[in-house]
CSV table of C-alpha atoms and ligand atoms in Angstrom, one decimal:
chain,number,residue,atom,x,y,z
A,1,MET,CA,-15.8,16.9,10.2
A,2,PRO,CA,-18.2,19.0,8.5
A,3,SER,CA,-17.5,16.7,4.7
A,4,ILE,CA,-16.5,13.8,4.1
A,5,ALA,CA,-14.9,12.3,0.6
A,6,TYR,CA,-13.6,8.9,-0.5
A,7,VAL,CA,-11.1,8.8,-2.9
A,8,ASN,CA,-10.3,4.7,-3.7
A,9,GLY,CA,-10.1,3.7,-0.1
A,10,ARG,CA,-9.4,6.9,1.5
A,11,PHE,CA,-11.4,9.4,3.6
A,12,SER,CA,-10.6,12.8,3.6
A,13,SER,CA,-12.3,16.2,3.9
A,14,ILE,CA,-13.5,17.5,0.4
A,15,GLU,CA,-11.1,20.1,0.5
A,16,ASP,CA,-8.1,17.7,0.8
A,17,ALA,CA,-9.5,15.0,-2.1
A,18,VAL,CA,-7.7,14.8,-5.3
A,19,VAL,CA,-7.9,12.5,-8.2
A,20,SER,CA,-5.4,12.2,-11.0
A,21,VAL,CA,-5.3,15.0,-13.6
A,22,GLU,CA,-5.3,11.9,-16.2
A,23,ASP,CA,-8.4,10.8,-14.7
A,24,ARG,CA,-10.7,9.8,-17.8
A,25,GLY,CA,-13.7,10.9,-15.7
A,26,PHE,CA,-12.1,14.9,-15.8
A,27,GLN,CA,-10.3,14.3,-19.6
A,28,LEU,CA,-13.3,12.4,-21.5
A,29,GLY,CA,-16.2,12.4,-18.9
A,30,ASP,CA,-15.9,8.6,-18.8
A,31,GLY,CA,-17.9,7.8,-15.9
A,32,ILE,CA,-21.1,6.8,-14.2
A,33,TYR,CA,-22.6,9.0,-11.1
A,34,GLU,CA,-25.3,8.5,-8.4
A,35,VAL,CA,-26.8,11.0,-6.1
A,36,LEU,CA,-28.6,9.5,-3.1
A,37,ARG,CA,-29.6,11.2,0.5
A,38,THR,CA,-30.3,10.4,3.7
A,39,TYR,CA,-33.7,11.1,6.3
A,40,HIS,CA,-32.5,11.3,10.0
A,41,GLY,CA,-29.2,9.5,9.0
A,42,GLN,CA,-30.8,6.3,7.1
A,43,LEU,CA,-30.0,6.1,3.6
A,44,HIS,CA,-33.0,6.5,1.1
A,45,ALA,CA,-33.6,4.2,-1.1
A,46,VAL,CA,-30.4,2.6,-1.4
A,47,GLU,CA,-31.2,-0.7,-3.1
A,48,PRO,CA,-32.8,1.3,-6.3
A,49,HIS,CA,-30.3,3.3,-6.4
A,50,MET,CA,-27.4,0.9,-6.3
A,51,ARG,CA,-29.2,-1.1,-9.4
A,52,ARG,CA,-29.3,1.9,-11.5
A,53,LEU,CA,-26.0,2.5,-10.6
A,54,PHE,CA,-24.6,-0.9,-11.8
A,55,ARG,CA,-27.1,-0.4,-14.7
A,56,SER,CA,-25.1,2.9,-15.6
A,57,LEU,CA,-21.8,0.8,-14.9
A,58,ASP,CA,-22.9,-2.0,-17.5
A,59,ALA,CA,-24.8,0.5,-19.9
A,60,ILE,CA,-20.9,2.1,-20.5
A,61,GLU,CA,-19.4,-1.3,-19.8
A,62,LEU,CA,-17.1,-0.3,-17.2
A,63,LYS,CA,-15.0,-3.4,-15.7
A,64,HIS,CA,-15.0,-3.5,-12.3
A,65,ALA,CA,-14.9,-5.7,-9.0
A,66,PHE,CA,-17.6,-3.4,-7.4
A,67,THR,CA,-20.6,-5.2,-5.1
A,68,ALA,CA,-23.5,-3.3,-3.7
A,69,ALA,CA,-22.4,-4.3,-0.1
A,70,GLY,CA,-19.1,-3.2,-0.9
A,71,LEU,CA,-20.4,0.8,-1.9
A,72,GLU,CA,-23.3,0.2,0.6
A,73,GLN,CA,-20.8,-0.4,3.1
A,74,ILE,CA,-18.3,3.1,2.1
A,75,ILE,CA,-21.3,5.1,1.9
A,76,ARG,CA,-22.6,4.0,5.2
A,77,GLU,CA,-18.8,5.0,6.7
A,78,ALA,CA,-18.9,7.9,4.6
A,79,VAL,CA,-22.3,9.3,6.3
A,80,GLN,CA,-21.6,8.1,9.7
A,81,ARG,CA,-18.0,10.3,9.6
A,82,ALA,CA,-19.9,12.7,8.5
A,83,GLY,CA,-22.8,12.9,10.8
A,84,PHE,CA,-25.7,15.5,9.6
A,85,ASP,CA,-28.9,14.1,9.5
A,86,ASP,CA,-29.9,15.0,6.1
A,87,SER,CA,-26.8,14.3,3.9
A,88,LEU,CA,-26.6,14.9,0.5
A,89,VAL,CA,-24.5,11.7,-1.0
A,90,TYR,CA,-22.9,11.5,-4.4
A,91,LEU,CA,-20.9,8.8,-5.8
A,92,GLN,CA,-19.2,8.7,-9.1
A,93,ILE,CA,-16.7,5.9,-10.8
A,94,THR,CA,-14.6,6.5,-13.8
A,95,ARG,CA,-12.8,4.0,-16.3
A,96,GLY,CA,-9.8,5.3,-14.0
A,97,ALA,CA,-6.6,7.1,-14.7
A,98,THR,CA,-4.2,6.7,-17.8
A,99,LYS,CA,-2.8,8.0,-20.8
A,100,ARG,CA,-5.2,10.0,-22.7
A,101,THR,CA,-6.8,7.4,-25.2
A,102,LYS,CA,-10.6,7.6,-26.7
A,103,GLU,CA,-10.2,3.3,-26.3
A,104,PHE,CA,-11.1,1.6,-23.5
A,105,PRO,CA,-7.8,1.2,-20.7
A,106,ILE,CA,-6.3,-2.3,-20.5
A,107,ASP,CA,-5.7,-3.4,-16.4
A,108,VAL,CA,-6.5,0.4,-14.9
A,109,PRO,CA,-8.5,0.1,-11.7
A,110,PRO,CA,-11.6,2.7,-12.0
A,111,THR,CA,-11.9,5.3,-9.6
A,112,LEU,CA,-14.2,5.5,-7.0
A,113,VAL,CA,-15.4,9.0,-5.4
A,114,ILE,CA,-18.1,10.0,-2.3
A,115,THR,CA,-18.5,12.6,-1.6
A,116,VAL,CA,-21.0,13.5,2.1
A,117,ARG,CA,-22.3,16.8,2.4
A,118,LYS,CA,-24.6,18.5,4.7
A,119,LEU,CA,-28.5,18.2,2.4
A,120,GLU,CA,-29.5,21.7,1.5
A,121,LEU,CA,-33.2,21.2,0.5
A,122,PRO,CA,-35.6,24.4,-1.2
A,123,PRO,CA,-35.8,26.5,1.1
A,124,ALA,CA,-40.0,25.8,2.9
A,125,ALA,CA,-41.0,29.5,1.6
A,126,VAL,CA,-40.0,28.3,-2.2
A,127,ARG,CA,-41.6,25.1,-1.2
A,128,GLU,CA,-44.5,27.1,-0.4
A,129,LYS,CA,-44.7,29.5,-3.4
A,130,GLY,CA,-43.6,26.8,-5.9
A,131,VAL,CA,-41.1,27.1,-8.6
A,132,ALA,CA,-40.5,28.4,-12.3
A,133,ILE,CA,-39.0,26.3,-15.2
A,134,GLN,CA,-37.9,27.2,-18.5
A,135,ALA,CA,-37.9,25.2,-21.6
A,136,ALA,CA,-35.1,24.1,-22.8
A,137,ASP,CA,-34.6,22.4,-26.6
A,138,ASP,CA,-32.9,18.7,-25.2
A,139,ILE,CA,-30.0,18.6,-27.3
A,140,ARG,CA,-28.3,15.7,-24.8
A,141,TRP,CA,-27.1,12.3,-26.4
A,142,GLN,CA,-29.7,9.5,-27.0
A,143,ARG,CA,-28.9,7.9,-23.5
A,144,CYS,CA,-30.1,10.6,-21.2
A,145,ASP,CA,-31.3,7.1,-19.7
A,146,ILE,CA,-27.4,6.5,-18.2
A,147,LYS,CA,-26.3,8.6,-15.5
A,148,THR,CA,-23.5,9.6,-16.7
A,149,VAL,CA,-21.5,12.5,-15.4
A,150,CYS,CA,-21.3,13.9,-19.1
A,151,LEU,CA,-23.5,16.6,-18.3
A,152,LEU,CA,-22.7,19.6,-20.2
A,153,PRO,CA,-26.2,20.1,-21.9
A,154,ASN,CA,-27.6,20.3,-18.5
A,155,VAL,CA,-25.0,23.1,-17.1
A,156,LEU,CA,-26.0,25.3,-19.7
A,157,ALA,CA,-29.5,24.7,-19.5
A,158,SER,CA,-29.6,25.1,-16.1
A,159,GLN,CA,-27.5,27.9,-15.8
A,160,ARG,CA,-29.7,29.4,-19.0
A,161,ALA,CA,-32.8,29.1,-16.7
A,162,ARG,CA,-30.8,30.5,-13.6
A,163,ALA,CA,-29.7,33.6,-15.5
A,164,ALA,CA,-33.7,33.8,-16.5
A,165,GLY,CA,-34.8,33.9,-12.8
A,166,CYS,CA,-36.2,29.9,-12.4
A,167,PHE,CA,-35.4,27.1,-10.9
A,168,GLU,CA,-35.0,24.4,-13.2
A,169,ALA,CA,-34.6,23.9,-16.8
A,170,LEU,CA,-37.4,21.7,-18.9
A,171,PHE,CA,-35.8,19.6,-21.5
A,172,VAL,CA,-38.3,19.2,-24.9
A,173,GLU,CA,-38.0,17.8,-28.0
A,174,LYS,CA,-37.8,19.4,-31.1
A,175,ASP,CA,-41.8,18.5,-31.9
A,176,GLY,CA,-42.8,19.7,-28.3
A,177,THR,CA,-42.9,16.0,-26.5
A,178,VAL,CA,-41.2,17.2,-23.1
A,179,ASN,CA,-38.4,14.7,-21.5
A,180,GLU,CA,-37.7,16.0,-18.1
A,181,CYS,CA,-36.1,19.1,-15.7
A,182,ALA,CA,-32.4,19.0,-15.8
A,183,SER,CA,-31.9,17.3,-12.6
A,184,ALA,CA,-35.7,16.2,-11.7
A,185,ASN,CA,-38.5,14.4,-14.0
A,186,ILE,CA,-41.4,16.3,-14.7
A,187,PHE,CA,-45.3,15.6,-14.0
A,188,ILE,CA,-48.6,17.1,-14.7
A,189,VAL,CA,-52.0,16.8,-13.1
A,190,ALA,CA,-55.3,17.3,-15.3
A,191,SER,CA,-58.5,16.8,-14.7
A,192,GLY,CA,-57.4,14.9,-11.6
A,193,VAL,CA,-55.4,12.3,-13.9
A,194,VAL,CA,-51.4,12.6,-13.3
A,195,ALA,CA,-49.2,11.9,-16.2
A,196,THR,CA,-44.9,11.5,-16.3
A,197,PRO,CA,-43.2,10.7,-19.7
A,198,PRO,CA,-42.9,7.2,-19.9
A,199,LEU,CA,-39.3,5.2,-19.4
A,200,SER,CA,-37.1,5.9,-22.3
A,201,ALA,CA,-33.6,6.4,-23.2
A,202,ARG,CA,-34.6,10.1,-23.6
A,203,ILE,CA,-34.7,10.7,-19.2
A,204,LEU,CA,-33.2,9.2,-16.6
A,205,GLY,CA,-35.4,7.2,-14.6
A,206,GLY,CA,-35.7,8.7,-11.4
A,207,ILE,CA,-36.2,7.0,-8.3
A,208,THR,CA,-38.1,9.8,-6.9
A,209,ARG,CA,-40.3,9.7,-10.2
A,210,ASP,CA,-40.9,5.8,-9.4
A,211,GLU,CA,-42.0,6.3,-5.8
A,212,VAL,CA,-44.4,8.6,-6.6
A,213,VAL,CA,-46.2,7.1,-9.3
A,214,ALA,CA,-46.1,3.9,-6.9
A,215,LEU,CA,-47.6,6.3,-4.8
A,216,ALA,CA,-50.3,7.2,-7.0
A,217,HIS,CA,-51.0,3.5,-7.9
A,218,LYS,CA,-51.5,2.6,-3.9
A,219,ASN,CA,-53.7,5.6,-3.0
A,220,GLY,CA,-55.8,5.4,-5.3
A,221,VAL,CA,-54.7,8.6,-7.6
A,222,PRO,CA,-55.1,8.2,-11.3
A,223,MET,CA,-51.7,7.8,-13.2
A,224,GLN,CA,-50.8,7.4,-16.4
A,225,GLU,CA,-47.3,7.2,-17.9
A,226,ARG,CA,-47.5,8.7,-21.3
A,227,ARG,CA,-45.8,11.2,-24.0
A,228,VAL,CA,-46.7,15.0,-22.4
A,229,THR,CA,-46.2,17.9,-24.8
A,230,LEU,CA,-45.6,21.0,-24.1
A,231,ASP,CA,-48.7,22.5,-24.8
A,232,GLU,CA,-50.8,19.8,-22.1
A,233,LEU,CA,-47.8,21.0,-19.8
A,234,LEU,CA,-48.7,24.8,-20.1
A,235,ALA,CA,-52.8,24.5,-20.0
A,236,ALA,CA,-52.2,21.4,-16.9
A,237,ASP,CA,-54.3,22.2,-14.0
A,238,GLU,CA,-50.9,21.2,-11.9
A,239,VAL,CA,-47.1,20.7,-12.8
A,240,PHE,CA,-44.6,19.1,-10.5
A,241,MET,CA,-41.2,17.9,-10.7
A,242,THR,CA,-39.7,15.2,-8.5
A,243,GLY,CA,-35.8,14.8,-7.6
A,244,THR,CA,-33.7,13.4,-4.7
A,245,THR,CA,-32.8,16.9,-4.3
A,246,VAL,CA,-36.2,18.0,-4.5
A,247,GLU,CA,-38.5,15.4,-3.4
A,248,VAL,CA,-42.5,16.7,-5.0
A,249,LEU,CA,-41.3,20.5,-6.2
A,250,PRO,CA,-44.4,22.4,-6.8
A,251,VAL,CA,-44.1,23.8,-10.8
A,252,VAL,CA,-46.3,27.3,-10.7
A,253,LYS,CA,-44.4,29.0,-13.8
A,254,VAL,CA,-43.2,27.7,-17.3
A,255,ASN,CA,-41.3,30.0,-19.5
A,256,ASP,CA,-43.3,33.1,-17.5
A,257,ARG,CA,-46.8,31.6,-18.3
A,258,PRO,CA,-48.9,30.9,-14.5
A,259,ILE,CA,-49.6,27.1,-14.5
A,260,ALA,CA,-53.6,27.6,-13.6
A,261,ALA,CA,-54.1,29.7,-10.9
A,262,GLY,CA,-49.7,30.1,-10.5
A,263,LYS,CA,-49.9,28.7,-7.1
A,264,PRO,CA,-48.9,25.0,-6.2
A,265,GLY,CA,-52.0,22.3,-6.3
A,266,PRO,CA,-53.9,19.9,-4.1
A,267,VAL,CA,-53.3,16.5,-5.8
A,268,THR,CA,-49.3,18.3,-5.9
A,269,GLN,CA,-49.3,18.4,-2.0
A,270,ARG,CA,-50.7,15.8,-1.2
A,271,LEU,CA,-48.0,13.3,-3.5
A,272,HIS,CA,-45.8,15.5,-1.5
A,273,LYS,CA,-47.5,14.6,1.9
A,274,LEU,CA,-47.1,11.2,0.5
A,275,PHE,CA,-43.6,11.0,-0.3
A,276,CYS,CA,-42.5,12.8,3.0
A,277,GLU,CA,-44.4,9.9,5.2
A,278,LEU,CA,-43.0,7.3,3.2
A,279,ALA,CA,-39.3,8.6,2.9
A,280,ASP,CA,-39.2,11.0,6.6
B,1,PDD,N1,-30.2,14.3,-10.7
B,1,PDD,N2,-33.5,13.2,-14.2
B,1,PDD,C1,-32.2,14.3,-14.1
B,1,PDD,C2,-31.5,14.4,-15.6
B,1,PDD,C3,-31.6,14.1,-12.8
B,1,PDD,O1,-30.2,14.5,-12.9
B,1,PDD,C4,-31.7,13.4,-11.9
B,1,PDD,C5,-31.7,13.7,-10.3
B,1,PDD,C6,-33.5,13.3,-11.7
B,1,PDD,C7,-33.9,12.3,-10.8
B,1,PDD,O2,-33.6,11.2,-10.1
B,1,PDD,P1,-34.3,10.5,-9.1
B,1,PDD,O3,-35.1,10.8,-8.1
B,1,PDD,O4,-33.0,9.4,-8.7
B,1,PDD,O5,-32.6,11.9,-7.7
B,1,PDD,C8,-34.0,13.2,-13.2
B,1,PDD,C9,-29.3,14.1,-9.4
B,1,PDD,C10,-30.4,15.1,-7.6
B,1,PDD,C11,-28.1,14.8,-9.8
B,1,PDD,O6,-28.4,14.9,-10.7
B,1,PDD,O7,-27.8,15.8,-8.3
């Protein structure tokens, strides 16, 4: 079977999987999600992904009886059924299917959807050249640390970035504070020091971000978690993004302006190599 879905206890192909039109995820965006991947069939960083998932569930006060072990077992079965070397796993949990009301429904079971597809990584040529990104006003809500399925600002910013020939959008506050990309966290390198915005309600605490921060500390790469501005980013020696679907990806152009020489830099390449040794 090429791709696998699991909906509330039932495995099927993705094409055959259905949820109710009354699902609150569809009606109201009332749900959260998580994204993880496999390397050679093995789930990567499953514990931190599960911790973030349960944190998201708590943050939106979604009542449930899920356990990390139970969810992991279903994910593993779905991954095994799909049988890809490198799988992309999406897990969505919504507040269930019910008559449309804004307040929480009573005694309605949550909807659990898991999909497993073959992971499409950025092609080697893209990684070697680096990518362009485009700044976008950060019009998102005040809880970007929750991995909610309400992604309309990310959708619009990503579309505008793609239409402008860019790989990703970069969310920036009105005062020039850089937050993160639409699907990844952001890092700069200036005078040999790596910097990334600190954890806050304005960014998602990326699992890859945490891994890269830890790798930098472990390998003696100077690393700061602090406010980063767009001006600083444009003047940086290197810029890169991190995420489950991009690993450590060099950014060589921002708003049509090349970063330094417009080529992937040595610190980015070193961190990507260290990340691959850890994950692969
Ligand atoms: N996105 N920031 C945002 C807004 C994200 O959506 C993601 C991940 C990240 C990076 O997090 P991680 O390192 O845990 O993948 C940061 C996933 C891949 C997605 O929505 O498809």
